mmCIF file of C-alpha atoms and ligand atoms in Angstrom:
data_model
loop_
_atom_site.group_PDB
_atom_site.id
_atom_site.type_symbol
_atom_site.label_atom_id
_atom_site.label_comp_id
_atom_site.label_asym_id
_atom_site.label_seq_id
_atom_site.Cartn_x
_atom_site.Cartn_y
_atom_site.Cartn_z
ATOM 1 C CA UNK A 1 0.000 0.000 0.000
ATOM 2 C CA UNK A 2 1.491 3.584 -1.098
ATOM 3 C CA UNK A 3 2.368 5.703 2.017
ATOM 4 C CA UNK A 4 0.440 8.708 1.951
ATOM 5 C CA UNK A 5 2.915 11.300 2.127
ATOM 6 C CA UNK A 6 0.758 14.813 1.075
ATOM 7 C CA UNK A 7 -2.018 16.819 1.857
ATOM 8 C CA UNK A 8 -4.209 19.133 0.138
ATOM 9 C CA UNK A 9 -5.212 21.951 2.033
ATOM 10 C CA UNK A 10 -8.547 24.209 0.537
ATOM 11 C CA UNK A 11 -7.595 27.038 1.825
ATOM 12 C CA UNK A 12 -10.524 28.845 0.472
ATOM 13 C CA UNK A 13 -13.808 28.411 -1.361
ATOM 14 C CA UNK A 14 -13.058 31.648 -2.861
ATOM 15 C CA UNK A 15 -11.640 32.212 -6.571
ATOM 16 C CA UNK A 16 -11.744 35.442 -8.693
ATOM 17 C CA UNK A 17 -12.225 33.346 -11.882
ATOM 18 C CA UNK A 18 -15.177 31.321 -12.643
ATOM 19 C CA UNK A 19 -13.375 28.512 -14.723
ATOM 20 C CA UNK A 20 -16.175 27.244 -17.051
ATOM 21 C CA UNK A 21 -14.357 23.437 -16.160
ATOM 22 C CA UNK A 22 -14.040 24.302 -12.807
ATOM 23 C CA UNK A 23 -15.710 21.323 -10.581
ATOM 24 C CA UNK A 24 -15.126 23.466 -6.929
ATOM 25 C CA UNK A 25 -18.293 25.306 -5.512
ATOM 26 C CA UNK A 26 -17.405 28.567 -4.879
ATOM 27 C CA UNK A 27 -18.796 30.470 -1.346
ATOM 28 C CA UNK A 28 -17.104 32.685 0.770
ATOM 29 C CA UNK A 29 -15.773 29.785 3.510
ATOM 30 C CA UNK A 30 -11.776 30.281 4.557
ATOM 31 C CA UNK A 31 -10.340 27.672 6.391
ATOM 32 C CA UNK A 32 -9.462 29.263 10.005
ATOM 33 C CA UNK A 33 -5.934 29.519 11.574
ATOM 34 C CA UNK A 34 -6.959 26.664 14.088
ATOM 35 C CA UNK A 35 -8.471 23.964 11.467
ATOM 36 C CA UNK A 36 -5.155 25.414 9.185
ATOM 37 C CA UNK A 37 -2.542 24.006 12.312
ATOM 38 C CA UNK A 38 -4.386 20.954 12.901
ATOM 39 C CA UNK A 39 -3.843 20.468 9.178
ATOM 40 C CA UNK A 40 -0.300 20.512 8.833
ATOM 41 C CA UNK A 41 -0.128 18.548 12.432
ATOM 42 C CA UNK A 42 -2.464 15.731 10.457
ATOM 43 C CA UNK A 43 -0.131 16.024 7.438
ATOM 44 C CA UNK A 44 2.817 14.529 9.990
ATOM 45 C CA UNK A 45 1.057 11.791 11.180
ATOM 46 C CA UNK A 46 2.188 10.367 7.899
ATOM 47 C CA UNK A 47 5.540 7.783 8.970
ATOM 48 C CA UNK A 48 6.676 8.743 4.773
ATOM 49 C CA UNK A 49 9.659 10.603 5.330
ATOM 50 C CA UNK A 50 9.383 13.303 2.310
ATOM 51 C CA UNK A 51 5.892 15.162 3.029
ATOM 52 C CA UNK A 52 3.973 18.374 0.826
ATOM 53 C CA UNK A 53 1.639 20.184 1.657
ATOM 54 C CA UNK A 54 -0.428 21.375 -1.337
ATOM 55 C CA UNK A 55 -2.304 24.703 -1.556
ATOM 56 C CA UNK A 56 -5.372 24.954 -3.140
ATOM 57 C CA UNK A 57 -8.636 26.401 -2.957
ATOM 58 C CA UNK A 58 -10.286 28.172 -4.816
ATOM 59 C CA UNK A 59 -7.531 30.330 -5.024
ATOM 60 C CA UNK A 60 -5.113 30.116 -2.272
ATOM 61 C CA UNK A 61 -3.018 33.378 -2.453
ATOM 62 C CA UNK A 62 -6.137 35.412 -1.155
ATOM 63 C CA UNK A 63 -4.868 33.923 2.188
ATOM 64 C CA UNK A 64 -1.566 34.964 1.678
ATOM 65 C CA UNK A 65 -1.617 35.216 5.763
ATOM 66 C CA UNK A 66 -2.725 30.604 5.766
ATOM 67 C CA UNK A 67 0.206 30.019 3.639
ATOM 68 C CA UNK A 68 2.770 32.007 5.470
ATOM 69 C CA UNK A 69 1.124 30.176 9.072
ATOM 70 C CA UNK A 70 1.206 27.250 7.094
ATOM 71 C CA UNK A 71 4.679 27.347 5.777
ATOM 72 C CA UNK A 72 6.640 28.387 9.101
ATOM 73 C CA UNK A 73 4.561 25.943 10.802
ATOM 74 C CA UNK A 74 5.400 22.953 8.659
ATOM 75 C CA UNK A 75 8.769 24.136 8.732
ATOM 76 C CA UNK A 76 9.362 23.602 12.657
ATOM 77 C CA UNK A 77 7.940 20.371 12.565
ATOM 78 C CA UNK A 78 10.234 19.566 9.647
ATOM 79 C CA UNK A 79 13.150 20.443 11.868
ATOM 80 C CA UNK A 80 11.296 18.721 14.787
ATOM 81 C CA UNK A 81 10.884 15.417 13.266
ATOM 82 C CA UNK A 82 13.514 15.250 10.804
ATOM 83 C CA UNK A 83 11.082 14.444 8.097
ATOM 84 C CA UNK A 84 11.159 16.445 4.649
ATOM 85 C CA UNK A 85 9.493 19.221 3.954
ATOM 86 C CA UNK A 86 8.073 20.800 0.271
ATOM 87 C CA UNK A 87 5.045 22.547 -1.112
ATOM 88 C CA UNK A 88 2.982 22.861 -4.030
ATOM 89 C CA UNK A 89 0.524 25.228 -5.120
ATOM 90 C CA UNK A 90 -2.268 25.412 -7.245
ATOM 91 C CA UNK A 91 -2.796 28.864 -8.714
ATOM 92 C CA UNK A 92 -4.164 31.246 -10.818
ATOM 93 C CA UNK A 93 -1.081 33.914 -10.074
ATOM 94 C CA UNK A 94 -4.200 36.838 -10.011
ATOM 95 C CA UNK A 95 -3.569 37.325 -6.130
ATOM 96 C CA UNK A 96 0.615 36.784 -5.941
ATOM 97 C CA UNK A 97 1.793 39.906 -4.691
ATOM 98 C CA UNK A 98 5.647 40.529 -3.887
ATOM 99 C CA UNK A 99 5.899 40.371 -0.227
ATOM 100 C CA UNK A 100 4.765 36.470 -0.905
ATOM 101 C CA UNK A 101 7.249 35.594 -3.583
ATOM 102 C CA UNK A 102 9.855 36.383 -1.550
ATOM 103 C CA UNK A 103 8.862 34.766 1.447
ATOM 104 C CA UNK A 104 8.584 31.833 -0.477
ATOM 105 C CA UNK A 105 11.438 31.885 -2.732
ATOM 106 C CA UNK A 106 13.854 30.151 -0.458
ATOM 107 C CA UNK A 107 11.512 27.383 0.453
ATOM 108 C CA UNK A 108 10.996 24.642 -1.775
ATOM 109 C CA UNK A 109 7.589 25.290 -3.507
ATOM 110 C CA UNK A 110 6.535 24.666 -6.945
ATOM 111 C CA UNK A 111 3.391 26.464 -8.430
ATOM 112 C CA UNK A 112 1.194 25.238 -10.894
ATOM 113 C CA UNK A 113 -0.283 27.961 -13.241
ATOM 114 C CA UNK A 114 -3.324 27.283 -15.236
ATOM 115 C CA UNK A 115 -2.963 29.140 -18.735
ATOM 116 C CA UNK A 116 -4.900 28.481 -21.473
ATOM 117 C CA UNK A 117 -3.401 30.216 -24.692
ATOM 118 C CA UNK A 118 -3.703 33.441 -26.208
ATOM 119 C CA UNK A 119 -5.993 36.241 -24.324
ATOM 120 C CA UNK A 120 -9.249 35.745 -26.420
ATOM 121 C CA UNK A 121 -9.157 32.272 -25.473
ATOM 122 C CA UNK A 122 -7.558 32.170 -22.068
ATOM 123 C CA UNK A 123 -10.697 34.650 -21.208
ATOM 124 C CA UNK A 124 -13.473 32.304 -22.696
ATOM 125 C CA UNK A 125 -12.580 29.854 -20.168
ATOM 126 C CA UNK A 126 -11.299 31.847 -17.616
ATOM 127 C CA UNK A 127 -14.252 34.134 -16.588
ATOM 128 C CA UNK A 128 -13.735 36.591 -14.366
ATOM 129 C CA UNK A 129 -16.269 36.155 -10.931
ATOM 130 C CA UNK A 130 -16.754 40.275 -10.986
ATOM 131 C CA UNK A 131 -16.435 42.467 -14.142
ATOM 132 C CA UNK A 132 -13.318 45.086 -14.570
ATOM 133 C CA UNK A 133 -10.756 41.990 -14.311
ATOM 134 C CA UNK A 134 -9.057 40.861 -17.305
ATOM 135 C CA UNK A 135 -7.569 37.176 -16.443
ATOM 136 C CA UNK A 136 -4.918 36.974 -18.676
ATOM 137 C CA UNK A 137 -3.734 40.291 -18.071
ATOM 138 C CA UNK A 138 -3.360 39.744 -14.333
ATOM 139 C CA UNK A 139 -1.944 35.940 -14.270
ATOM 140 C CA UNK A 140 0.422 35.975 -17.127
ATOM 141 C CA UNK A 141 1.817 39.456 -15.415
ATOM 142 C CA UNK A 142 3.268 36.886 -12.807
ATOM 143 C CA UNK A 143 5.420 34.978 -14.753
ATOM 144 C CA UNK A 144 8.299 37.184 -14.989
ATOM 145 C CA UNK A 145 8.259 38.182 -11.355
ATOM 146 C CA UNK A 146 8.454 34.125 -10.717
ATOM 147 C CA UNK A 147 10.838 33.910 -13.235
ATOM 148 C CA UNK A 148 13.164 36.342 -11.543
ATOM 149 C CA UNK A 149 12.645 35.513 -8.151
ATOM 150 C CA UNK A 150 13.415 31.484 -9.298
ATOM 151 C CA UNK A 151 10.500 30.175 -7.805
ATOM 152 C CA UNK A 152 10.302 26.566 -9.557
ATOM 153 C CA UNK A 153 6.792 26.996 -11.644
ATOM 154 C CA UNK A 154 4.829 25.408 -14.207
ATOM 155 C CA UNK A 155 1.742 25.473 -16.537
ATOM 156 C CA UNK A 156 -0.945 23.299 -17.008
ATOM 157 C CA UNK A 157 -2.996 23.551 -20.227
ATOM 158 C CA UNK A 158 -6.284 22.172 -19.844
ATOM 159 C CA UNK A 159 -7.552 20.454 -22.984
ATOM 160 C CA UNK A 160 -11.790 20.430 -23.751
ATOM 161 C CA UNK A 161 -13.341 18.788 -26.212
ATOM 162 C CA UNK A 162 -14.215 22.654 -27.197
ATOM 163 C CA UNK A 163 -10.445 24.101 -27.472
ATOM 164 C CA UNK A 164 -8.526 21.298 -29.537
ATOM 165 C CA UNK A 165 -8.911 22.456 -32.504
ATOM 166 C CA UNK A 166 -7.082 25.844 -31.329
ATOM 167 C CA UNK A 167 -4.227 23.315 -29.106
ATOM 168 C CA UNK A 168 -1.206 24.087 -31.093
ATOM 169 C CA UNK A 169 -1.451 27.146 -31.249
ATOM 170 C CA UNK A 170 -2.571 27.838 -27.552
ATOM 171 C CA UNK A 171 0.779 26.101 -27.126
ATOM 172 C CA UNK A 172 2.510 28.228 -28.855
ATOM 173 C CA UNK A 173 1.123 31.296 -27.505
ATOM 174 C CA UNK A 174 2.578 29.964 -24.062
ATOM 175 C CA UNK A 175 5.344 28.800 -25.346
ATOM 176 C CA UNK A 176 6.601 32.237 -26.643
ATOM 177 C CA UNK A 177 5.697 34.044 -23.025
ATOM 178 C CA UNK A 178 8.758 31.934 -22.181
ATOM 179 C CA UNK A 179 6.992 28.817 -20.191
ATOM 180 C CA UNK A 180 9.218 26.291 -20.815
ATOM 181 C CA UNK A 181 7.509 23.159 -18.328
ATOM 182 C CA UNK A 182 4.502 21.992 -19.208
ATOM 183 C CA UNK A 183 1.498 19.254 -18.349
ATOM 184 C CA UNK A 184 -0.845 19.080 -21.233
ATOM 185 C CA UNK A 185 -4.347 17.847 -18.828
ATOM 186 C CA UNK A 186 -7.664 16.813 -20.529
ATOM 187 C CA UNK A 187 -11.018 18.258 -18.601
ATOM 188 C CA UNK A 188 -12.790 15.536 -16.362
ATOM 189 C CA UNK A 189 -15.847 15.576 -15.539
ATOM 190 C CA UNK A 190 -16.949 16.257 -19.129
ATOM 191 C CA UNK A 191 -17.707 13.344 -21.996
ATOM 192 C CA UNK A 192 -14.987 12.686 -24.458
ATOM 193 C CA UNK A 193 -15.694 11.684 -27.670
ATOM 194 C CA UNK A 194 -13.808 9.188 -30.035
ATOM 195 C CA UNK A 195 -13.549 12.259 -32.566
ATOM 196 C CA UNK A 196 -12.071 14.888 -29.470
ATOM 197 C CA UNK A 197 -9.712 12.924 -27.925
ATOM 198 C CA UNK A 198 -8.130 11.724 -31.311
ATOM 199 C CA UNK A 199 -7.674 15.658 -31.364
ATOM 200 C CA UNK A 200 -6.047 15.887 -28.678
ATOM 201 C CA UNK A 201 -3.749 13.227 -29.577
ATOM 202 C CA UNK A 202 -2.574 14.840 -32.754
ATOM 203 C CA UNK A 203 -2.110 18.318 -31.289
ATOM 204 C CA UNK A 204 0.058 16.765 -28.604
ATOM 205 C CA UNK A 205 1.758 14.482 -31.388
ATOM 206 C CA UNK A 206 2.206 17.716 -33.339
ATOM 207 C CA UNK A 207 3.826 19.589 -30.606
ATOM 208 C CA UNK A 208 5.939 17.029 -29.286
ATOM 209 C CA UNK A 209 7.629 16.841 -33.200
ATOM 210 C CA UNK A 210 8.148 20.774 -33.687
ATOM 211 C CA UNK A 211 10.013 20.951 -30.143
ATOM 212 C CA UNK A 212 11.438 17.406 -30.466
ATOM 213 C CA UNK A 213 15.440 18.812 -30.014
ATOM 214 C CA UNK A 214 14.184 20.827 -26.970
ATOM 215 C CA UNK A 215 12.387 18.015 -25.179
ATOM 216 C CA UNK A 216 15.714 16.139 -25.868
ATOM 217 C CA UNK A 217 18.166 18.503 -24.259
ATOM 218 C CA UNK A 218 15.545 19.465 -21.635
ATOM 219 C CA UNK A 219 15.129 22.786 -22.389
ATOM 220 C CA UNK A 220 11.359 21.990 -22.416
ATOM 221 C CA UNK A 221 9.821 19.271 -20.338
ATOM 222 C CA UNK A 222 6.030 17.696 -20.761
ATOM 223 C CA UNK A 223 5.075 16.567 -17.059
ATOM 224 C CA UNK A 224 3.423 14.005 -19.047
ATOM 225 C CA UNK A 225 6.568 12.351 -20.240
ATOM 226 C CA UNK A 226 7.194 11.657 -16.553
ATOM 227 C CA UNK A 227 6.005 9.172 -13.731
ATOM 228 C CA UNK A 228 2.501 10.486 -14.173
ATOM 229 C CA UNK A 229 -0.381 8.069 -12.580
ATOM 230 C CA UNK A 230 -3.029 7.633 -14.582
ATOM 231 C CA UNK A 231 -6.522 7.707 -15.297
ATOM 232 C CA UNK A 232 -6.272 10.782 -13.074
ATOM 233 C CA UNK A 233 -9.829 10.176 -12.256
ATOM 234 C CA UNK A 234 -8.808 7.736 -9.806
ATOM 235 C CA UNK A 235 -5.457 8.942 -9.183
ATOM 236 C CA UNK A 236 -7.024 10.814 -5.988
ATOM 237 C CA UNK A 237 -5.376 12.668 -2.817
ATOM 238 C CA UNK A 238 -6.757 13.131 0.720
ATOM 239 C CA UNK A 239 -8.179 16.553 0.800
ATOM 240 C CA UNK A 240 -8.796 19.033 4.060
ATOM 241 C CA UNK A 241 -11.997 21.266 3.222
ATOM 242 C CA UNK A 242 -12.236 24.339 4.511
ATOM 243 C CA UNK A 243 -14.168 22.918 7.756
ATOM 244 C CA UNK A 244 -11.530 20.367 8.900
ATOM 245 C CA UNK A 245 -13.391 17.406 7.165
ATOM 246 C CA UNK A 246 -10.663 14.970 5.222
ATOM 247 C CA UNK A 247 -12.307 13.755 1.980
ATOM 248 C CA UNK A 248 -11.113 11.983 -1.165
ATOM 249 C CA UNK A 249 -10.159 14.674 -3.820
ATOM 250 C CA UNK A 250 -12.184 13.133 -6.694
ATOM 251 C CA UNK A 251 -15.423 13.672 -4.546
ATOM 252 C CA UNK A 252 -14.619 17.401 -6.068
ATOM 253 C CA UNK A 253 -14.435 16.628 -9.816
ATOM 254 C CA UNK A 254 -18.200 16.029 -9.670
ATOM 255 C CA UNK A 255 -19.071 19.040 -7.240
ATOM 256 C CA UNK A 256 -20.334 21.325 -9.546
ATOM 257 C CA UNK A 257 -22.263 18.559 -11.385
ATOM 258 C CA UNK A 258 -23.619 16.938 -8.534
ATOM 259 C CA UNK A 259 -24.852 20.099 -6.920
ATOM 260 C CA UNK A 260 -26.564 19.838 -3.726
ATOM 261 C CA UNK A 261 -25.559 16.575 -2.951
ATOM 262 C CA UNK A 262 -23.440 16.472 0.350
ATOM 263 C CA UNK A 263 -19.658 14.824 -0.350
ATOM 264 C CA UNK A 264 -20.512 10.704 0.287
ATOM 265 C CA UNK A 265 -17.471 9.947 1.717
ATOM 266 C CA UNK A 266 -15.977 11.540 4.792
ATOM 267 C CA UNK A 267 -12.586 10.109 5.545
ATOM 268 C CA UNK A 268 -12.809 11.993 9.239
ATOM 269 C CA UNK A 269 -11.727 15.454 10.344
ATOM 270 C CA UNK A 270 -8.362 17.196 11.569
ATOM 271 C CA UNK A 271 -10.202 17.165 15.047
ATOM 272 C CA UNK A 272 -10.639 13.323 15.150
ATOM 273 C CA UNK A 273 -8.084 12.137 16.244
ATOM 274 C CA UNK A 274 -6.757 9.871 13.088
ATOM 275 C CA UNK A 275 -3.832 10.130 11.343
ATOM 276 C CA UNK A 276 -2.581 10.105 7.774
ATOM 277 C CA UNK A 277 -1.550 6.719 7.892
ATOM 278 C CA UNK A 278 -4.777 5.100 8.716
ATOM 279 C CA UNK A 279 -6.516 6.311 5.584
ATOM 280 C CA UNK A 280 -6.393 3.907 2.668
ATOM 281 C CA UNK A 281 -6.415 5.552 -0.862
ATOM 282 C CA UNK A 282 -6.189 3.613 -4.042
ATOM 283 C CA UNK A 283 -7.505 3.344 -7.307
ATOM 284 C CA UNK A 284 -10.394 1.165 -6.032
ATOM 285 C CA UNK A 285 -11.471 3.097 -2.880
ATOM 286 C CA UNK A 286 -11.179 6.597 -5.313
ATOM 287 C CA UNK A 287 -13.444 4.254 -7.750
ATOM 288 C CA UNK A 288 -16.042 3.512 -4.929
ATOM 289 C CA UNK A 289 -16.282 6.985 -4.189
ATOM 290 C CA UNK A 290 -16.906 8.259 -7.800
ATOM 291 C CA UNK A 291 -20.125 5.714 -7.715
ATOM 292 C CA UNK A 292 -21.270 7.100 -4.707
ATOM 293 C CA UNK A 293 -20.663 10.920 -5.613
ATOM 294 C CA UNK A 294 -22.927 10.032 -8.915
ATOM 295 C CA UNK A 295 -25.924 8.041 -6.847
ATOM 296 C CA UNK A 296 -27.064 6.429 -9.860
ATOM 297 C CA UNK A 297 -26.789 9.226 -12.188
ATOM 298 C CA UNK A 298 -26.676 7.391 -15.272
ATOM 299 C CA UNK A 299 -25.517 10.479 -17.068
ATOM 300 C CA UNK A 300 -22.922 11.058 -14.324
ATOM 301 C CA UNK A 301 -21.944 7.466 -14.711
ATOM 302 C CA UNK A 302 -21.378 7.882 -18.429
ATOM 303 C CA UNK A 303 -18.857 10.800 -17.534
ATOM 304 C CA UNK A 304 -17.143 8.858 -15.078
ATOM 305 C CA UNK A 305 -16.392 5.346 -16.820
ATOM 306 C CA UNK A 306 -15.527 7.927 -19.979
ATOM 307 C CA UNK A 307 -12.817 9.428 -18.228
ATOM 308 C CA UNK A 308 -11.146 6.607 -16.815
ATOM 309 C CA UNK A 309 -11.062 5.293 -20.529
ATOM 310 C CA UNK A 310 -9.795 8.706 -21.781
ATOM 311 C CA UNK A 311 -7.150 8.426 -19.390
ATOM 312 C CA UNK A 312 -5.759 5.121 -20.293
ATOM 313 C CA UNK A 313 -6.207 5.632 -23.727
ATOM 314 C CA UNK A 314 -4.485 9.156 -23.355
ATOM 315 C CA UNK A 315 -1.830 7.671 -21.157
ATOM 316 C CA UNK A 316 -0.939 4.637 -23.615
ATOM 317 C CA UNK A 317 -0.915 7.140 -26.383
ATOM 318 C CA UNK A 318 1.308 9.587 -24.548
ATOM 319 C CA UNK A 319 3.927 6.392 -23.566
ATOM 320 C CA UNK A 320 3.646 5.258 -27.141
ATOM 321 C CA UNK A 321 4.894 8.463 -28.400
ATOM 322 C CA UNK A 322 7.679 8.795 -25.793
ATOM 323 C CA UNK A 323 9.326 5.582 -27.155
ATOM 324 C CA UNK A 324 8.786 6.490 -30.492
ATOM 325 C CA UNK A 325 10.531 10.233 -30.027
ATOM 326 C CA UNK A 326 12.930 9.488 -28.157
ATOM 327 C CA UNK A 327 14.293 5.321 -28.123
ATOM 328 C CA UNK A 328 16.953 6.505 -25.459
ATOM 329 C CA UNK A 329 14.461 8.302 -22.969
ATOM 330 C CA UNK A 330 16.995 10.859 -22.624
ATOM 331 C CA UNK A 331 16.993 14.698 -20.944
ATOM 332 C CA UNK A 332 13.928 16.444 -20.645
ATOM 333 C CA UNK A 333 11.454 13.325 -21.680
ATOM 334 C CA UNK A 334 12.560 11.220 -18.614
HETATM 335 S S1 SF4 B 401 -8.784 29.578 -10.981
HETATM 336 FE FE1 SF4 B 401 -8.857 27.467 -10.195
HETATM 337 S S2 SF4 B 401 -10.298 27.499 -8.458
HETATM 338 FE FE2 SF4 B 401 -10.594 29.409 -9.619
HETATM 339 S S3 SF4 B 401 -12.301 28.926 -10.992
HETATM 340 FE FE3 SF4 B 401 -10.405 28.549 -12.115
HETATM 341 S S4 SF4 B 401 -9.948 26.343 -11.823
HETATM 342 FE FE4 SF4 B 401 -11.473 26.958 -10.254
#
């Protein structure tokens, strides 16, 4: 059985954009400073030796103030225990202001920044939650204040059956802001068809041949050349909401869909006791809890067993074209 060794922590049910894939109910619910410490206290009950604590939300810079408590604490029970410490974020940049990229350029965080392509596009499935905000403006101003400060970053594209035809050249468009690390994601909680995902296959085909010599040296790097787990439907973490309660992070892909219904499958609270260790999380028990988010939804159902399928046949695709590339698996492709 795989150690659990991270935690996500929803920081906030609050977001600025209105992501039309976005799965997360938004409301305005913070996690408190108390629910926040027994967090990262639960996230050391793990006996793994290299932990993370993962920042999301909603967005999780408009509690600049959580991550900072959240970071020194971590950090003293780091030093206290002897186990290793990192963190990963989940961001859309909009809310990154100076004071936090220098507190955290000397720890070891990597952000993950959701881009996806050129404004007109980025905006159509970016929305902004209040007029007057332009999204691509404000999160692709942040990349060369990361870049600078050397804080470790990179973007996730997410592909829809509705932007494939425009991949490439998304791509591009990214590629020429200067991003040079990459995970190329398809949407869940939406139905692929045959005629989509072959789409998506030859866009990520196409790009992998016109930057073939840079994927080589590692100049660029596709996160999904690497030891990704897939179908990513049931590739699911142990999640603290806002409240304290520990669920299974694929409860979430169906949120929005499922609206209403109250998340099946508490795995406890912060409060309660437990610890990291004694929660089991595997393909089957993320499986289980997909049924049970969909309570017979047949449509629902369709989704789900469609994007487990997407992901395997996505996955073998992807492998398939790594041996093909590049025989010797060498620099940026390993
Ligand atoms: S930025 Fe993230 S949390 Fe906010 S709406 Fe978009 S996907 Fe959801």
């Amino acid at each position: 059985m795989r150690q659990i060794s991270n935690l996500q922590l929803m920081l906030t049910r609050r977001c600025q954009l209105r992501c039309v894939y976005c799965p997360i109910v938004k409301r305005a619910a913070d996690m408190s400073a108390r629910t926040l410490d027994r967090a990262v206290d639960f996230l050391f009950t793990s006996s793994a030796e290299s932990l993370r604590l993962d920042f999301t939300g909603g967005e999780p810079f408009l509690r600049p103030d959580l991550v900072r408590r959240a970071v020194i604490r971590a950090e003293k029970l780091s030093a206290k225990t002897g186990k290793k410490i990192s963190f990963y974020a989940v961001t859309n940049a909009i809310a990154l202001k100076r004071e936090l990229i220098c507190f955290l350029r000397t720890r070891d965080i990597l952000l993950e920044l959701s881009l996806d392509g050129g404004r007109r596009r980025h905006n159509r499935f970016k929305r902004p939650a209040a007029p007057g905000l332009d999204p691509y403006v404000r999160t692709t101003a942040a990349i060369e204040p990361l870049r600078k400060a050397g804080l470790k970053h990179f973007v996730v594209m997410v592909a829809t059956p509705e932007n494939i035809r425009s991949f490439d050249s998304d791509f591009e468009h990214i590629y020429r802001l200067g991003i040079r690390n990459f995970d190329i994601n398809y949407a869940l909680g939406c139905l692929w068809e045959r005629e989509a995902l072959t789409g998506l296959k030859g866009a990520v085909a196409r790009i992998c041949v016109t930057h073939a010599g840079e994927l080589r040296s590692g100049e660029l790097c596709l996160g999904n050349f690497g030891k990704r787990r897939e179908p990513a439907l049931l590739n699911s973490e142990v999640m603290v909401d806002v409240d304290g309660s520990l669920h299974a992070m694929s409860e979430w892909m169906f949120e929005s869909s499922c609206a209403g219904a109250a998340p099946p499958f508490q795995l406890g609270t912060v409060y309660g006791g437990g610890t990291l260790n004694g929660i089991t999380m595997n393909k089957a028990t993320a499986y289980y809890t997909l049924l049970s988010v969909s309570r017979g939804n047949a449509r629902i159902k369709s989704i789900i067993m469609n994007n487990i399928k997407t992901g395997i046949s996505f996955s073998t695709f992807v492998a398939g074209l790594k041996r093909r590339l590049f025989p010797d698996a060498a620099g940026g492709v390993e």
